[in-house]
PDB file of C-alpha atoms and ligand atoms in Angstrom:
ATOM      1  CA  MET K   1     108.857  88.103  98.383  1.00 98.00           C
ATOM      2  CA  LEU K   2     108.321  90.444 101.323  1.00 98.00           C
ATOM      3  CA  VAL K   3     110.900  93.256 101.360  1.00 98.00           C
ATOM      4  CA  GLY K   4     111.636  96.532 103.153  1.00 97.00           C
ATOM      5  CA  LEU K   5     110.653  99.925 101.776  1.00 98.00           C
ATOM      6  CA  GLN K   6     114.167 101.328 101.738  1.00 95.00           C
ATOM      7  CA  GLU K   7     115.635  98.823  99.329  1.00 93.00           C
ATOM      8  CA  VAL K   8     112.937  99.363  96.681  1.00 97.00           C
ATOM      9  CA  LEU K   9     112.786 103.158  97.023  1.00 97.00           C
ATOM     10  CA  VAL K  10     116.537 103.737  96.866  1.00 95.00           C
ATOM     11  CA  LYS K  11     116.791 101.609  93.713  1.00 96.00           C
ATOM     12  CA  ALA K  12     113.725 103.283  92.172  1.00 97.00           C
ATOM     13  CA  ARG K  13     115.160 106.729  92.825  1.00 96.00           C
ATOM     14  CA  ALA K  14     118.500 105.779  91.264  1.00 95.00           C
ATOM     15  CA  GLU K  15     116.666 104.567  88.151  1.00 96.00           C
ATOM     16  CA  LYS K  16     114.230 107.534  88.040  1.00 97.00           C
ATOM     17  CA  GLN K  17     111.268 105.311  88.671  1.00 98.00           C
ATOM     18  CA  ALA K  18     108.514 105.314  91.296  1.00 98.00           C
ATOM     19  CA  ILE K  19     107.013 102.367  93.136  1.00 98.00           C
ATOM     20  CA  ALA K  20     103.223 102.191  93.152  1.00 98.00           C
ATOM     21  CA  ALA K  21     101.598 101.929  96.569  1.00 98.00           C
ATOM     22  CA  PHE K  22      98.115 100.480  96.149  1.00 98.00           C
ATOM     23  CA  ASN K  23      95.587 100.677  98.991  1.00 98.00           C
ATOM     24  CA  VAL K  24      94.071  97.191  99.194  1.00 98.00           C
ATOM     25  CA  PRO K  25      91.144  96.987 101.628  1.00 98.00           C
ATOM     26  CA  ASN K  26      89.896  93.657 100.203  1.00 98.00           C
ATOM     27  CA  LEU K  27      91.203  90.380  98.810  1.00 97.00           C
ATOM     28  CA  GLU K  28      90.394  91.256  95.186  1.00 97.00           C
ATOM     29  CA  MET K  29      92.521  94.378  95.356  1.00 98.00           C
ATOM     30  CA  ILE K  30      95.418  92.436  96.891  1.00 98.00           C
ATOM     31  CA  ARG K  31      95.242  89.800  94.165  1.00 98.00           C
ATOM     32  CA  ALA K  32      94.912  92.377  91.369  1.00 98.00           C
ATOM     33  CA  ALA K  33      97.876  94.375  92.692  1.00 98.00           C
ATOM     34  CA  ILE K  34     100.142  91.321  92.947  1.00 98.00           C
ATOM     35  CA  GLN K  35      99.090  89.970  89.545  1.00 98.00           C
ATOM     36  CA  ALA K  36      99.662  93.365  87.893  1.00 98.00           C
ATOM     37  CA  ALA K  37     103.107  93.729  89.495  1.00 98.00           C
ATOM     38  CA  GLU K  38     104.082  90.200  88.451  1.00 98.00           C
ATOM     39  CA  GLU K  39     102.835  90.809  84.915  1.00 98.00           C
ATOM     40  CA  VAL K  40     104.861  94.042  84.619  1.00 98.00           C
ATOM     41  CA  ASN K  41     107.696  92.409  86.618  1.00 98.00           C
ATOM     42  CA  THR K  42     108.138  95.271  89.042  1.00 98.00           C
ATOM     43  CA  PRO K  43     108.128  95.756  92.842  1.00 98.00           C
ATOM     44  CA  VAL K  44     104.934  97.014  94.458  1.00 98.00           C
ATOM     45  CA  ILE K  45     103.728  98.307  97.821  1.00 98.00           C
ATOM     46  CA  LEU K  46     100.534  96.930  99.367  1.00 98.00           C
ATOM     47  CA  GLN K  47      99.195  99.399 101.911  1.00 98.00           C
ATOM     48  CA  HIS K  48      96.297  99.698 104.327  1.00 98.00           C
ATOM     49  CA  ALA K  49      95.162 103.136 105.468  1.00 97.00           C
ATOM     50  CA  GLU K  50      94.088 103.545 109.076  1.00 95.00           C
ATOM     51  CA  GLY K  51      91.111 105.506 107.682  1.00 93.00           C
ATOM     52  CA  HIS K  52      89.961 102.400 105.779  1.00 95.00           C
ATOM     53  CA  GLY K  53      89.238 100.636 109.077  1.00 95.00           C
ATOM     54  CA  SER K  54      85.530 101.055 108.317  1.00 94.00           C
ATOM     55  CA  LEU K  55      86.008  98.817 105.239  1.00 96.00           C
ATOM     56  CA  ILE K  56      88.128  96.177 106.991  1.00 98.00           C
ATOM     57  CA  SER K  57      90.266  96.050 110.118  1.00 98.00           C
ATOM     58  CA  LEU K  58      94.046  95.845 110.093  1.00 98.00           C
ATOM     59  CA  GLU K  59      93.884  92.529 111.999  1.00 98.00           C
ATOM     60  CA  GLU K  60      91.776  91.010 109.223  1.00 98.00           C
ATOM     61  CA  ILE K  61      93.490  92.325 106.113  1.00 98.00           C
ATOM     62  CA  GLY K  62      97.074  92.666 107.392  1.00 98.00           C
ATOM     63  CA  PRO K  63      97.917  88.923 107.579  1.00 98.00           C
ATOM     64  CA  ILE K  64      96.432  88.384 104.088  1.00 98.00           C
ATOM     65  CA  MET K  65      98.525  91.229 102.660  1.00 98.00           C
ATOM     66  CA  LEU K  66     101.625  89.660 104.239  1.00 98.00           C
ATOM     67  CA  GLN K  67     100.777  86.180 102.999  1.00 98.00           C
ATOM     68  CA  TYR K  68     100.394  87.387  99.386  1.00 98.00           C
ATOM     69  CA  ALA K  69     103.558  89.476  99.641  1.00 98.00           C
ATOM     70  CA  LYS K  70     105.608  86.496 100.841  1.00 98.00           C
ATOM     71  CA  ARG K  71     104.352  84.278  98.017  1.00 98.00           C
ATOM     72  CA  SER K  72     104.852  86.860  95.276  1.00 98.00           C
ATOM     73  CA  LYS K  73     107.470  86.499  92.518  1.00 98.00           C
ATOM     74  CA  VAL K  74     108.277  90.223  92.736  1.00 98.00           C
ATOM     75  CA  PRO K  75     109.459  92.279  95.746  1.00 98.00           C
ATOM     76  CA  VAL K  76     106.468  93.474  97.805  1.00 98.00           C
ATOM     77  CA  VAL K  77     106.499  95.972 100.684  1.00 98.00           C
ATOM     78  CA  VAL K  78     103.628  95.819 103.192  1.00 98.00           C
ATOM     79  CA  HIS K  79     102.983  99.298 104.559  1.00 98.00           C
ATOM     80  CA  LEU K  80     100.595 101.084 106.941  1.00 98.00           C
ATOM     81  CA  ASP K  81      99.225 104.196 105.206  1.00 98.00           C
ATOM     82  CA  HIS K  82      98.219 107.313 107.204  1.00 97.00           C
ATOM     83  CA  GLY K  83      98.922 105.813 110.618  1.00 98.00           C
ATOM     84  CA  LYS K  84      97.409 108.311 113.033  1.00 96.00           C
ATOM     85  CA  SER K  85      97.313 106.457 116.323  1.00 97.00           C
ATOM     86  CA  PHE K  86     100.326 105.067 118.175  1.00 98.00           C
ATOM     87  CA  GLU K  87      98.388 101.827 118.803  1.00 98.00           C
ATOM     88  CA  MET K  88      97.651 101.199 115.113  1.00 98.00           C
ATOM     89  CA  ILE K  89     101.269 101.810 114.128  1.00 98.00           C
ATOM     90  CA  MET K  90     102.491  99.398 116.818  1.00 98.00           C
ATOM     91  CA  GLN K  91      99.933  96.848 115.692  1.00 98.00           C
ATOM     92  CA  ALA K  92     101.146  97.024 112.075  1.00 98.00           C
ATOM     93  CA  MET K  93     104.732  96.459 113.204  1.00 98.00           C
ATOM     94  CA  LYS K  94     103.695  93.532 115.413  1.00 98.00           C
ATOM     95  CA  LEU K  95     101.921  91.929 112.450  1.00 98.00           C
ATOM     96  CA  GLY K  96     105.149  92.132 110.434  1.00 98.00           C
ATOM     97  CA  PHE K  97     104.580  95.165 108.197  1.00 98.00           C
ATOM     98  CA  THR K  98     107.931  96.275 106.799  1.00 98.00           C
ATOM     99  CA  SER K  99     106.997  99.947 106.680  1.00 98.00           C
ATOM    100  CA  VAL K 100     104.685 102.400 108.456  1.00 98.00           C
ATOM    101  CA  MET K 101     103.503 105.946 107.919  1.00 98.00           C
ATOM    102  CA  ILE K 102     103.071 108.289 110.856  1.00 98.00           C
ATOM    103  CA  ASP K 103     100.742 111.036 109.704  1.00 97.00           C
ATOM    104  CA  ALA K 104     100.914 113.924 112.138  1.00 97.00           C
ATOM    105  CA  SER K 105     100.636 116.465 109.316  1.00 96.00           C
ATOM    106  CA  ASP K 106      97.621 118.116 110.923  1.00 93.00           C
ATOM    107  CA  LEU K 107      99.650 119.044 114.016  1.00 95.00           C
ATOM    108  CA  PRO K 108     101.946 122.059 114.422  1.00 96.00           C
ATOM    109  CA  PHE K 109     105.505 121.582 113.053  1.00 97.00           C
ATOM    110  CA  GLU K 110     107.203 120.845 116.404  1.00 98.00           C
ATOM    111  CA  GLU K 111     104.506 118.351 117.411  1.00 98.00           C
ATOM    112  CA  ASN K 112     104.730 116.649 114.024  1.00 98.00           C
ATOM    113  CA  ILE K 113     108.485 116.286 114.633  1.00 98.00           C
ATOM    114  CA  ALA K 114     107.989 114.924 118.172  1.00 98.00           C
ATOM    115  CA  ARG K 115     105.343 112.342 117.120  1.00 98.00           C
ATOM    116  CA  THR K 116     107.404 111.274 114.116  1.00 98.00           C
ATOM    117  CA  LYS K 117     110.631 110.926 116.139  1.00 98.00           C
ATOM    118  CA  GLU K 118     108.900 108.685 118.658  1.00 98.00           C
ATOM    119  CA  ILE K 119     107.779 106.295 115.880  1.00 98.00           C
ATOM    120  CA  VAL K 120     111.132 106.399 114.052  1.00 98.00           C
ATOM    121  CA  LYS K 121     112.971 105.373 117.224  1.00 98.00           C
ATOM    122  CA  ILE K 122     110.830 102.261 117.686  1.00 98.00           C
ATOM    123  CA  ALA K 123     110.480 101.375 113.988  1.00 98.00           C
ATOM    124  CA  HIS K 124     114.172 101.674 113.164  1.00 98.00           C
ATOM    125  CA  SER K 125     115.100  99.510 116.150  1.00 98.00           C
ATOM    126  CA  LEU K 126     112.925  96.806 114.529  1.00 98.00           C
ATOM    127  CA  GLY K 127     114.210  97.362 110.980  1.00 98.00           C
ATOM    128  CA  VAL K 128     110.906  98.930 109.860  1.00 98.00           C
ATOM    129  CA  SER K 129     110.925 101.980 107.548  1.00 98.00           C
ATOM    130  CA  VAL K 130     109.016 105.171 108.317  1.00 98.00           C
ATOM    131  CA  GLU K 131     107.187 107.648 106.084  1.00 98.00           C
ATOM    132  CA  ALA K 132     105.967 110.951 107.512  1.00 98.00           C
ATOM    133  CA  GLU K 133     104.051 113.874 106.007  1.00 98.00           C
ATOM    134  CA  LEU K 134     104.911 117.553 106.056  1.00 97.00           C
ATOM    135  CA  GLY K 135     102.467 120.065 104.628  1.00 95.00           C
ATOM    136  CA  HIS K 136      99.039 118.528 104.147  1.00 88.00           C
ATOM    137  CA  VAL K 137      97.438 116.663 101.248  1.00 91.00           C
ATOM    138  CA  PHE K 138      93.701 117.382 101.325  1.00 84.00           C
ATOM    139  CA  THR K 139      90.959 114.878 100.554  1.00 88.00           C
ATOM    140  CA  SER K 140      88.270 115.922  98.064  1.00 87.00           C
ATOM    141  CA  SER K 141      84.604 115.565  98.989  1.00 82.00           C
ATOM    142  CA  LEU K 142      84.606 112.463  96.739  1.00 86.00           C
ATOM    143  CA  GLY K 143      87.320 110.587  98.577  1.00 76.00           C
ATOM    144  CA  GLY K 144      87.805 108.668 101.734  1.00 66.00           C
ATOM    145  CA  GLY K 145      89.471 108.923 105.045  1.00 65.00           C
ATOM    146  CA  GLU K 146      93.078 109.937 104.299  1.00 73.00           C
ATOM    147  CA  GLY K 147      93.243 113.655 105.029  1.00 71.00           C
ATOM    148  CA  ARG K 148      91.224 116.735 105.901  1.00 76.00           C
ATOM    149  CA  THR K 149      88.315 117.596 103.565  1.00 80.00           C
ATOM    150  CA  PRO K 150      87.978 121.368 103.260  1.00 72.00           C
ATOM    151  CA  ASP K 151      85.353 123.201 101.212  1.00 69.00           C
ATOM    152  CA  ASP K 152      86.017 122.294  97.587  1.00 62.00           C
ATOM    153  CA  ASP K 153      86.946 125.894  96.742  1.00 65.00           C
ATOM    154  CA  GLN K 154      89.750 125.752  99.336  1.00 67.00           C
ATOM    155  CA  ILE K 155      91.405 122.910  97.433  1.00 63.00           C
ATOM    156  CA  GLY K 156      94.263 124.529  95.570  1.00 65.00           C
ATOM    157  CA  GLU K 157      95.234 126.721  98.522  1.00 68.00           C
ATOM    158  CA  THR K 158      99.006 126.697  98.635  1.00 74.00           C
ATOM    159  CA  ASP K 159      99.599 127.462 102.314  1.00 82.00           C
ATOM    160  CA  ILE K 160      99.317 123.734 103.048  1.00 87.00           C
ATOM    161  CA  TYR K 161     102.102 122.941 100.553  1.00 94.00           C
ATOM    162  CA  THR K 162     105.416 121.630 101.877  1.00 97.00           C
ATOM    163  CA  ASP K 163     108.103 124.236 102.431  1.00 97.00           C
ATOM    164  CA  PRO K 164     111.522 122.997 101.181  1.00 98.00           C
ATOM    165  CA  LYS K 165     113.604 124.557 104.004  1.00 98.00           C
ATOM    166  CA  GLN K 166     111.213 123.318 106.658  1.00 98.00           C
ATOM    167  CA  ALA K 167     111.354 119.876 105.015  1.00 98.00           C
ATOM    168  CA  LYS K 168     115.129 119.818 105.530  1.00 98.00           C
ATOM    169  CA  ASP K 169     114.782 120.683 109.229  1.00 98.00           C
ATOM    170  CA  PHE K 170     112.063 118.044 109.562  1.00 98.00           C
ATOM    171  CA  VAL K 171     114.089 115.269 107.916  1.00 98.00           C
ATOM    172  CA  ASP K 172     117.262 116.165 109.856  1.00 98.00           C
ATOM    173  CA  ALA K 173     115.348 116.133 113.152  1.00 98.00           C
ATOM    174  CA  THR K 174     113.350 112.945 112.556  1.00 98.00           C
ATOM    175  CA  THR K 175     115.594 110.797 110.277  1.00 98.00           C
ATOM    176  CA  VAL K 176     112.515 109.490 108.425  1.00 98.00           C
ATOM    177  CA  ASP K 177     113.153 107.264 105.417  1.00 98.00           C
ATOM    178  CA  CYS K 178     110.783 109.008 103.010  1.00 98.00           C
ATOM    179  CA  LEU K 179     108.591 112.073 103.110  1.00 98.00           C
ATOM    180  CA  ALA K 180     105.051 112.667 101.826  1.00 98.00           C
ATOM    181  CA  VAL K 181     104.876 116.164 100.375  1.00 98.00           C
ATOM    182  CA  ALA K 182     102.027 118.508  99.440  1.00 96.00           C
ATOM    183  CA  PHE K 183     102.309 120.185  96.033  1.00 96.00           C
ATOM    184  CA  GLY K 184      98.769 120.233  94.642  1.00 94.00           C
ATOM    185  CA  THR K 185      97.623 116.628  94.570  1.00 94.00           C
ATOM    186  CA  VAL K 186      94.431 115.659  96.389  1.00 91.00           C
ATOM    187  CA  HIS K 187      93.179 112.332  97.763  1.00 93.00           C
ATOM    188  CA  GLY K 188      89.998 111.163  96.058  1.00 92.00           C
ATOM    189  CA  VAL K 189      88.380 112.314  92.828  1.00 91.00           C
ATOM    190  CA  TYR K 190      89.738 115.554  91.301  1.00 89.00           C
ATOM    191  CA  LEU K 191      86.730 117.870  91.133  1.00 89.00           C
ATOM    192  CA  LYS K 192      88.815 120.381  89.237  1.00 84.00           C
ATOM    193  CA  GLU K 193      91.962 119.882  87.222  1.00 85.00           C
ATOM    194  CA  PRO K 194      95.002 119.642  89.515  1.00 85.00           C
ATOM    195  CA  LYS K 195      97.631 122.365  89.127  1.00 86.00           C
ATOM    196  CA  LEU K 196     100.782 120.739  90.379  1.00 95.00           C
ATOM    197  CA  ASP K 197     103.767 122.708  91.662  1.00 97.00           C
ATOM    198  CA  LEU K 198     106.325 120.268  90.274  1.00 98.00           C
ATOM    199  CA  ASP K 199     109.258 122.682  90.764  1.00 98.00           C
ATOM    200  CA  ARG K 200     108.540 122.549  94.470  1.00 98.00           C
ATOM    201  CA  VAL K 201     109.116 118.774  94.398  1.00 98.00           C
ATOM    202  CA  LYS K 202     112.625 119.354  93.005  1.00 98.00           C
ATOM    203  CA  LYS K 203     113.353 122.093  95.541  1.00 98.00           C
ATOM    204  CA  ILE K 204     112.290 119.807  98.390  1.00 98.00           C
ATOM    205  CA  TYR K 205     114.297 116.881  97.037  1.00 98.00           C
ATOM    206  CA  ASP K 206     117.412 119.045  96.646  1.00 98.00           C
ATOM    207  CA  GLU K 207     117.123 119.945 100.334  1.00 98.00           C
ATOM    208  CA  VAL K 208     116.261 116.566 101.857  1.00 98.00           C
ATOM    209  CA  LYS K 209     117.828 114.050  99.430  1.00 98.00           C
ATOM    210  CA  ILE K 210     115.511 111.247 100.547  1.00 98.00           C
ATOM    211  CA  PRO K 211     112.758 109.625  98.417  1.00 98.00           C
ATOM    212  CA  LEU K 212     109.568 111.696  98.298  1.00 98.00           C
ATOM    213  CA  VAL K 213     106.022 110.351  98.308  1.00 98.00           C
ATOM    214  CA  MET K 214     103.103 111.546  96.197  1.00 98.00           C
ATOM    215  CA  HIS K 215      99.758 111.154  97.953  1.00 98.00           C
ATOM    216  CA  GLY K 216      96.568 111.705  95.984  1.00 95.00           C
ATOM    217  CA  GLY K 217      98.509 109.949  93.238  1.00 96.00           C
ATOM    218  CA  SER K 218      95.740 108.575  91.030  1.00 95.00           C
ATOM    219  CA  GLY K 219      94.057 110.718  88.375  1.00 93.00           C
ATOM    220  CA  VAL K 220      97.214 112.621  87.386  1.00 96.00           C
ATOM    221  CA  GLU K 221      98.454 113.145  83.785  1.00 95.00           C
ATOM    222  CA  ALA K 222     101.148 110.704  82.616  1.00 96.00           C
ATOM    223  CA  SER K 223     103.543 113.585  81.823  1.00 96.00           C
ATOM    224  CA  ASP K 224     103.084 115.026  85.333  1.00 97.00           C
ATOM    225  CA  TYR K 225     103.913 111.660  86.883  1.00 97.00           C
ATOM    226  CA  ARG K 226     107.098 111.509  84.854  1.00 97.00           C
ATOM    227  CA  THR K 227     108.188 115.050  85.840  1.00 98.00           C
ATOM    228  CA  ALA K 228     107.343 114.401  89.482  1.00 98.00           C
ATOM    229  CA  ILE K 229     109.463 111.225  89.387  1.00 98.00           C
ATOM    230  CA  GLU K 230     112.365 113.043  87.695  1.00 98.00           C
ATOM    231  CA  ASN K 231     112.134 115.669  90.444  1.00 98.00           C
ATOM    232  CA  GLY K 232     112.234 113.312  93.443  1.00 98.00           C
ATOM    233  CA  ILE K 233     109.021 111.301  93.837  1.00 98.00           C
ATOM    234  CA  ALA K 234     109.793 107.595  94.354  1.00 98.00           C
ATOM    235  CA  LYS K 235     106.523 106.291  95.881  1.00 98.00           C
ATOM    236  CA  ILE K 236     103.097 107.046  94.431  1.00 98.00           C
ATOM    237  CA  ASN K 237      99.987 106.308  96.484  1.00 98.00           C
ATOM    238  CA  TYR K 238      97.314 105.169  94.066  1.00 98.00           C
ATOM    239  CA  TYR K 239      93.767 104.171  94.971  1.00 97.00           C
ATOM    240  CA  THR K 240      90.738 106.181  93.859  1.00 96.00           C
ATOM    241  CA  TYR K 241      90.959 105.962  90.071  1.00 97.00           C
ATOM    242  CA  ALA K 242      91.803 102.237  90.110  1.00 97.00           C
ATOM    243  CA  ASN K 243      88.802 101.731  92.364  1.00 97.00           C
ATOM    244  CA  GLN K 244      86.661 103.582  89.826  1.00 97.00           C
ATOM    245  CA  ALA K 245      88.157 101.606  86.904  1.00 98.00           C
ATOM    246  CA  GLY K 246      87.015  98.369  88.586  1.00 98.00           C
ATOM    247  CA  ALA K 247      83.527  99.807  89.086  1.00 97.00           C
ATOM    248  CA  ALA K 248      83.371 101.063  85.468  1.00 98.00           C
ATOM    249  CA  ALA K 249      84.245  97.591  84.153  1.00 97.00           C
ATOM    250  CA  LEU K 250      81.431  96.157  86.256  1.00 96.00           C
ATOM    251  CA  ARG K 251      78.970  98.822  85.084  1.00 96.00           C
ATOM    252  CA  ASP K 252      79.719  97.941  81.432  1.00 95.00           C
ATOM    253  CA  TYR K 253      79.305  94.254  82.148  1.00 95.00           C
ATOM    254  CA  LEU K 254      75.930  94.781  83.850  1.00 94.00           C
ATOM    255  CA  LYS K 255      74.550  96.867  80.972  1.00 89.00           C
ATOM    256  CA  ALA K 256      73.058  93.873  79.159  1.00 76.00           C
ATOM    257  CA  ASP K 257      69.975  93.348  81.298  1.00 71.00           C
ATOM    258  CA  ASN K 258      68.744  90.235  79.490  1.00 71.00           C
ATOM    259  CA  GLN K 259      71.316  88.024  81.162  1.00 81.00           C
ATOM    260  CA  ASP K 260      71.528  86.028  84.380  1.00 89.00           C
ATOM    261  CA  TYR K 261      74.300  87.433  86.539  1.00 92.00           C
ATOM    262  CA  PHE K 262      76.437  85.720  89.135  1.00 94.00           C
ATOM    263  CA  LEU K 263      78.322  87.518  91.839  1.00 95.00           C
ATOM    264  CA  GLU K 264      81.502  85.518  91.193  1.00 96.00           C
ATOM    265  CA  ASP K 265      81.542  86.725  87.558  1.00 95.00           C
ATOM    266  CA  CYS K 266      80.905  90.316  88.659  1.00 96.00           C
ATOM    267  CA  ILE K 267      83.895  90.102  91.003  1.00 97.00           C
ATOM    268  CA  GLU K 268      86.078  88.700  88.206  1.00 97.00           C
ATOM    269  CA  VAL K 269      85.059  91.482  85.821  1.00 97.00           C
ATOM    270  CA  ALA K 270      85.669  94.245  88.372  1.00 97.00           C
ATOM    271  CA  THR K 271      89.016  92.724  89.373  1.00 98.00           C
ATOM    272  CA  LYS K 272      90.120  92.567  85.732  1.00 98.00           C
ATOM    273  CA  GLY K 273      89.254  96.273  85.256  1.00 98.00           C
ATOM    274  CA  LEU K 274      91.225  97.075  88.382  1.00 98.00           C
ATOM    275  CA  ARG K 275      94.219  94.963  87.318  1.00 98.00           C
ATOM    276  CA  GLU K 276      94.388  96.640  83.907  1.00 98.00           C
ATOM    277  CA  ASP K 277      94.349 100.088  85.503  1.00 98.00           C
ATOM    278  CA  TYR K 278      97.108  99.012  87.911  1.00 98.00           C
ATOM    279  CA  MET K 279      99.235  97.699  85.045  1.00 98.00           C
ATOM    280  CA  GLU K 280      98.923 100.941  83.124  1.00 98.00           C
ATOM    281  CA  ALA K 281      99.994 102.927  86.207  1.00 98.00           C
ATOM    282  CA  LEU K 282     102.934 100.585  86.904  1.00 98.00           C
ATOM    283  CA  LYS K 283     104.229 101.015  83.365  1.00 98.00           C
ATOM    284  CA  ILE K 284     104.037 104.823  83.553  1.00 98.00           C
ATOM    285  CA  PHE K 285     105.779 104.857  86.942  1.00 98.00           C
ATOM    286  CA  ASN K 286     108.508 102.581  85.514  1.00 96.00           C
ATOM    287  CA  GLY K 287     108.931 104.854  82.485  1.00 94.00           C
ATOM    288  CA  LYS K 288     108.064 101.978  80.119  1.00 76.00           C
TER     289      LYS K 288
HETATM  290  P1  13P L   1      94.201 108.727  95.476  1.00 55.36           P
HETATM  291  O1  13P L   1      92.940 108.984  96.208  1.00 55.36           O
HETATM  292  O2  13P L   1      94.548 109.830  94.524  1.00 55.36           O
HETATM  293  O3  13P L   1      94.204 107.425  94.751  1.00 55.36           O
HETATM  294  O4  13P L   1      95.379 108.704  96.550  1.00 55.36           O
HETATM  295  C1  13P L   1      95.508 107.636  97.459  1.00 55.36           C
HETATM  296  C2  13P L   1      96.409 107.983  98.580  1.00 55.36           C
HETATM  297  O5  13P L   1      97.128 108.969  98.549  1.00 55.36           O
HETATM  298  C3  13P L   1      96.409 107.095  99.761  1.00 55.36           C
HETATM  299  O6  13P L   1      97.242 107.561 100.768  1.00 55.36           O
END
């Protein structure tokens, strides 16, 4: 069933769990995400990033995401990830998305507040939840479209991390429902081992007391996920490493070169690899 973000995040936080938010820019990813969530019997978030518009448009994929969410046996949130433009955020709400992200994290603090407030006012009047970002989660050079890509040696710089006191001012001023925070994760493939400032997550949570969101959430150690969840993370954005797991399953399947291959079988194999990776992540995020 299609549900709002608030109801799943508040419950997850109370139970020290996090809800996985899978980016699903094609039908196979939508199906794998729903099947994995039903198998593990847990809520899930299907999300489309504005930056994935080159893969598929919101008009094309959005209605399919909503259709699968409505038919699912588990609660499913349909969310716009990294909404940058006012038009795209309005479009997601018009389609029936139950949650949107306004990502103005590249703008100065006051402008981030002003842009976020504008979206919150409209979204809340329609019963739609809002995620915003404070600090900035970088994107590695092997990643796609969700944040700024600096030189690889700049990744790990801490001046883009979220400041706990500033986070409180931001949340008080904007009344967002959840906040994406920067503490060392990176969108895309980790080119060096992430060093996560997990204490910062707790400090931010103690100030803002609303569910926090981990971006760059795939490719992290299981124990780090658990600590991050204990400390305040209730939504984990997860894309790159599941994407790679699907491709790895396909690569293994195609190794035997004495066989006739069919595209439909290739898609099945890749989707199974993806689904298994999703299920593993869902279990870790649930603490099971
Ligand atoms: P990953 O690239 O680590 O999977 O993160 C995805 C994400 O944060 C989308 O917003």
